[in-house]
Every structure is written in structure tokens, then in C-alpha cells.
C-alpha atoms as one frame of an Amber mdcrd trajectory, in Angstrom:
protein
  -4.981  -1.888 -19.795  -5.400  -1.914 -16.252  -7.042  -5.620 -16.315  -3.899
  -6.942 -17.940  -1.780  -5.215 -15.386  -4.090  -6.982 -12.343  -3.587 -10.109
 -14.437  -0.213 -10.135 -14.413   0.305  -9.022 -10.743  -1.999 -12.074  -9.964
   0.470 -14.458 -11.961   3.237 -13.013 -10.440   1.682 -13.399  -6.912   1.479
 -17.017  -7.925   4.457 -18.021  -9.500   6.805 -16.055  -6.254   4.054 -17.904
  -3.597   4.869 -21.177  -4.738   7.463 -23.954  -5.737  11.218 -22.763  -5.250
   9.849 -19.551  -4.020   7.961 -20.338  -1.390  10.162 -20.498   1.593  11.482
 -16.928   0.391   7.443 -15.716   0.428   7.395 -17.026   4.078  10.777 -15.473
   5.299   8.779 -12.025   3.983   5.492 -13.221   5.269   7.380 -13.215   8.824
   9.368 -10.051   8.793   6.467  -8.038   7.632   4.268  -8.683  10.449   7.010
  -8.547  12.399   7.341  -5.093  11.557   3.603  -4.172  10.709   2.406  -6.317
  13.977   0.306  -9.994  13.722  -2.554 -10.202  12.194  -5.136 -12.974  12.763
  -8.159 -15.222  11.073 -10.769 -13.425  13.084  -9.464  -9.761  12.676 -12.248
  -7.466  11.033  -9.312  -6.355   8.771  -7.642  -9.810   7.897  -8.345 -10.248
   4.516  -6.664  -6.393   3.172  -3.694  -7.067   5.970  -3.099 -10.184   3.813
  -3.585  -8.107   0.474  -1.387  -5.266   1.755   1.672  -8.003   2.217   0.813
  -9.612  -0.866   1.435  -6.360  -2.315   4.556  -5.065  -0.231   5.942  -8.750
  -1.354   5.412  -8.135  -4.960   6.833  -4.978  -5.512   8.856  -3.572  -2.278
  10.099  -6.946  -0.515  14.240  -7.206  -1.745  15.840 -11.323  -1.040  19.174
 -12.119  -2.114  17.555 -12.921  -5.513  15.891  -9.683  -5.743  12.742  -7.891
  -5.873   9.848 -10.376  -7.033   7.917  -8.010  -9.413  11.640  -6.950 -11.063
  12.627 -10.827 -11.774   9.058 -11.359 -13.013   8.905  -8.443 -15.656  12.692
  -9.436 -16.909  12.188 -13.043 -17.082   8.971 -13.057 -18.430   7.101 -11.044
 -22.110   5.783  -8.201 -20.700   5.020  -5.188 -22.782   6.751  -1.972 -21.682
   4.166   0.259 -20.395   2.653  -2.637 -17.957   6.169  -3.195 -16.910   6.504
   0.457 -15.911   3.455   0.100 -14.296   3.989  -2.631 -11.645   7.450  -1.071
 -11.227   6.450   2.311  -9.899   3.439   1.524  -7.865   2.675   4.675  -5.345
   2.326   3.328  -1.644   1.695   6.186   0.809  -0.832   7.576   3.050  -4.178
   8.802   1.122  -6.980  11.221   2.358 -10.160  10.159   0.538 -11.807  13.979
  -0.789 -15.110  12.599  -2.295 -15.700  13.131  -5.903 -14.957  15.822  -7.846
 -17.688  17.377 -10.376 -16.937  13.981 -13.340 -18.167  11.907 -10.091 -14.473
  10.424 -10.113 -13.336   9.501  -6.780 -10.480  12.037  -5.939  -7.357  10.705
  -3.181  -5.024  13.334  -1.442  -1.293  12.095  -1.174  -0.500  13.624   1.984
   3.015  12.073   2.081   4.051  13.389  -1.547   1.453  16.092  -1.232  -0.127
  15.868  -4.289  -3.782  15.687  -5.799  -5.006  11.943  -7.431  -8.161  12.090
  -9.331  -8.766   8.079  -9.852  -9.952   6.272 -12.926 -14.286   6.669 -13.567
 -13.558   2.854 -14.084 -12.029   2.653 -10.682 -13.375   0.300  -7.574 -12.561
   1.249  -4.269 -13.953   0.003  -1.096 -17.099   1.745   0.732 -14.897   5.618
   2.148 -16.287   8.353   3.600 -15.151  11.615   2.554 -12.148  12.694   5.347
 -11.059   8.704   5.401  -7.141   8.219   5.846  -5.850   4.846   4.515  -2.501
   3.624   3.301  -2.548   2.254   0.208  -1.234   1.721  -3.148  -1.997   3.631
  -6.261  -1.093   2.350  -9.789  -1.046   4.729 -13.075  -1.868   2.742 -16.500
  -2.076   4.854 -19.748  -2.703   8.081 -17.277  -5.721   6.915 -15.308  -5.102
   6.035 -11.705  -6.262   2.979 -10.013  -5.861   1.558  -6.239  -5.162  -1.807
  -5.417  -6.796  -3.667  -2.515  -4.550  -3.652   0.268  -5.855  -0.538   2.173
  -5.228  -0.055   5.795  -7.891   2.771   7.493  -6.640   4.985   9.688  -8.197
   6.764  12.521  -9.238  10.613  11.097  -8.211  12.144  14.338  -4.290  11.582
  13.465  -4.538  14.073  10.729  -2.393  16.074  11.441  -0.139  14.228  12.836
   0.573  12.141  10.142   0.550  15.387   7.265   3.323  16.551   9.739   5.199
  13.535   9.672   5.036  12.842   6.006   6.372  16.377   5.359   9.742  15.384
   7.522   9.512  11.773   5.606   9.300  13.753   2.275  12.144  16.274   2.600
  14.007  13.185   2.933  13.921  12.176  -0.472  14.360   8.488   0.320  12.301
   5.892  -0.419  13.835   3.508   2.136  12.354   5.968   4.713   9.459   6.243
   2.960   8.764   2.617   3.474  10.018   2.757   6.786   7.668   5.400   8.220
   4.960   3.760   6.301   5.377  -0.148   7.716   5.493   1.946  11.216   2.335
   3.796  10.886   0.985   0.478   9.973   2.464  -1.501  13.178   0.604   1.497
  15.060  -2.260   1.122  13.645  -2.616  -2.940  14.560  -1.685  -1.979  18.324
  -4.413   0.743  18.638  -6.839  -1.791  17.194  -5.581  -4.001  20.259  -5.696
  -1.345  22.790  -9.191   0.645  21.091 -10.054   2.056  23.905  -6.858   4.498
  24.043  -6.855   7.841  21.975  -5.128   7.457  18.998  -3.119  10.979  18.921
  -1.554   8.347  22.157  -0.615   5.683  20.233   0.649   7.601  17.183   3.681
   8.783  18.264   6.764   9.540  16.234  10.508   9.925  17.711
């Protein structure tokens, strides 16, 4: 099922870029890099910076007219266990732990703190065992996929970040979720711009 769930996040992508829609897409285009920081043609990480706003349009951005993903499962057929799919999409911080003995690629949520063992027919891009990335995790049917938007994170930050998802978790609010996740992001485009500082520097939490 999960290729009919991609296909219809690709025609919802489409039908909210586009037509009466599109000045709406732009309005989210520019507050998310607002908040995430700018990203740019010739950036090694351009293409899954666009992905990862194509995908916080989709199913987190809220207009006036709502939540794009919402409007597109209600005004369109969509069967009800794809719909619950796109509408409870997992974004978060994930530690990639290798594979597990069924040579299935296994993610550790370290803001929900839980244990994802991914789909054998899941894709993910080339990780090495330790990487930190935020990303997006979808369930179909009980098997676990990611989608493409990932954003690496330096491994040294550990810590840091396992201690701040902790606080973000006993919150129990998914508006701070986002938050603390579109700020780890904006820190992680200003220590690309200023590499040469330590990152435990840069990643700092008030």
C-alpha cells in the first residue's frame, strides 16, 4: 500500500503547488525558511531542504483554509487506512541503529523514545550506523517507511538533543514538538554556514 500512499502525497503536492493554491504554497515556502534558515541552488543539501518543506507543507503547514493534506483526503476518494496514513505522519529526530538480525534497517525516536524497525521494502538514503537526522516516518498496514526529506545532523549533539527531546516530550504538545524541531533545523543551516565552529556551540537551547 505504501506506493498508493506516495502516489497520493505526490498528487496532493501538485494540486496545493499550483492554480488557486499557489500563492498560499509560497506564503509557506517563505515562513518556513524563515524559520528553518535559507537554503540555496548550490547547497550540498538543497534538494531534501526542498523535500523536507514539501513535506512540512503537506501535512503540518495550517492557512486560513486549513491544513493541505486534511482538505485533500476530505475532498477527494481516499480509502480509510491511506487517509490515516498521511494524517499521522511521525516527524522527529531519528538515530539510525543499523540493521537488526531480518537485515531491516532499524531508526531510534529519540524525541518519543521509542524503537522503529522499518519496512525490508524500505529505501533510505546511504546512513551510517550512529547517524542523527530529522525526518518523517509513515506507518501503512504496520510496516514503517521514511519519506525523503531528511536533514543530518552532526553525531556529536547527541546528547544534547536526547536531553532536549525529553523536556519537548513531557510536554505533550505537538505545537512544541514542531517548534523545537523547525529550531533544531534553523541550527543546523547556520552551523553549515559557520562549519568551522563546534557544534555542541551552535546547538544551544534556552
Amino acid at each position: 500500500m505504501i506506493e498508493s500512499v506516495m502516489e497520493h502525497l505526490g498528487n496532493a503536492l501538485k494540486i496545493y503547488s499550483n492554480g488557486k493554491h499557489f500563492d498560499t504554497m509560497l506564503e509557506a515556502k517563505n515562513l518556513y525558511f524563515s524559520l528553518t534558515g535559507q537554503v540555496f541552488e548550490e547547497d550540498e543539501d538543497y534538494e531534501s531542504r526542498m523535500s523536507a518543506f514539501n513535506d512540512w507543507y503537506l501535512l503540518q503547514f495550517v492557512s486560513e483554509d486549513g491544513c493541505p493534506i486534511w482538505n485533500y483526503v476530505s475532498e477527494n476518494t481516499v480509502e480509510d487506512n491511506i487517509s490515516k496514513a498521511l494524517r499521522t505522519i511521525k516527524h522527529s529526530i531519528y538515530e539510525y541503529q543499523g540493521r537488526n538480525l531480518r537485515k531491516q534497517h532499524v531508526l531510534k525516536d529519540i524525541v518519543h523514545n521509542r524503537k522503529i524497525t522499518l519496512s525490508k521494502r524500505a529505501i533510505i538514503p546511504s546512513l551510517i550506523k550512529n547517524d542523527l537526522f530529522i525526518g518523517r516516518v509513515i506507518e501503512t498496514e504496520g510496516e514503517f517507511f521514511t519519506l525523503s526529506g531528511l536533514c543530518l545532523l552532526p553525531g556529536e549533539i547527541k546528547n544534547i538533543l536526547k536531553k532536549e527531546g525529553k523536556k519537548v516530550r513531557l510536554l505533550n504538545d505537538s505545537k512544541k514538538e514542531v517548534e523545537f524541531l523547525l529550531r533544531v533545523e534553523s541550527l543546523k543551516t547556520k552551523w553549515n554556514r559557520y562549519g568551522h565552529l563546534d557544534a555542541k556551540s551552535i546547538f544551544v537551547f534556552n
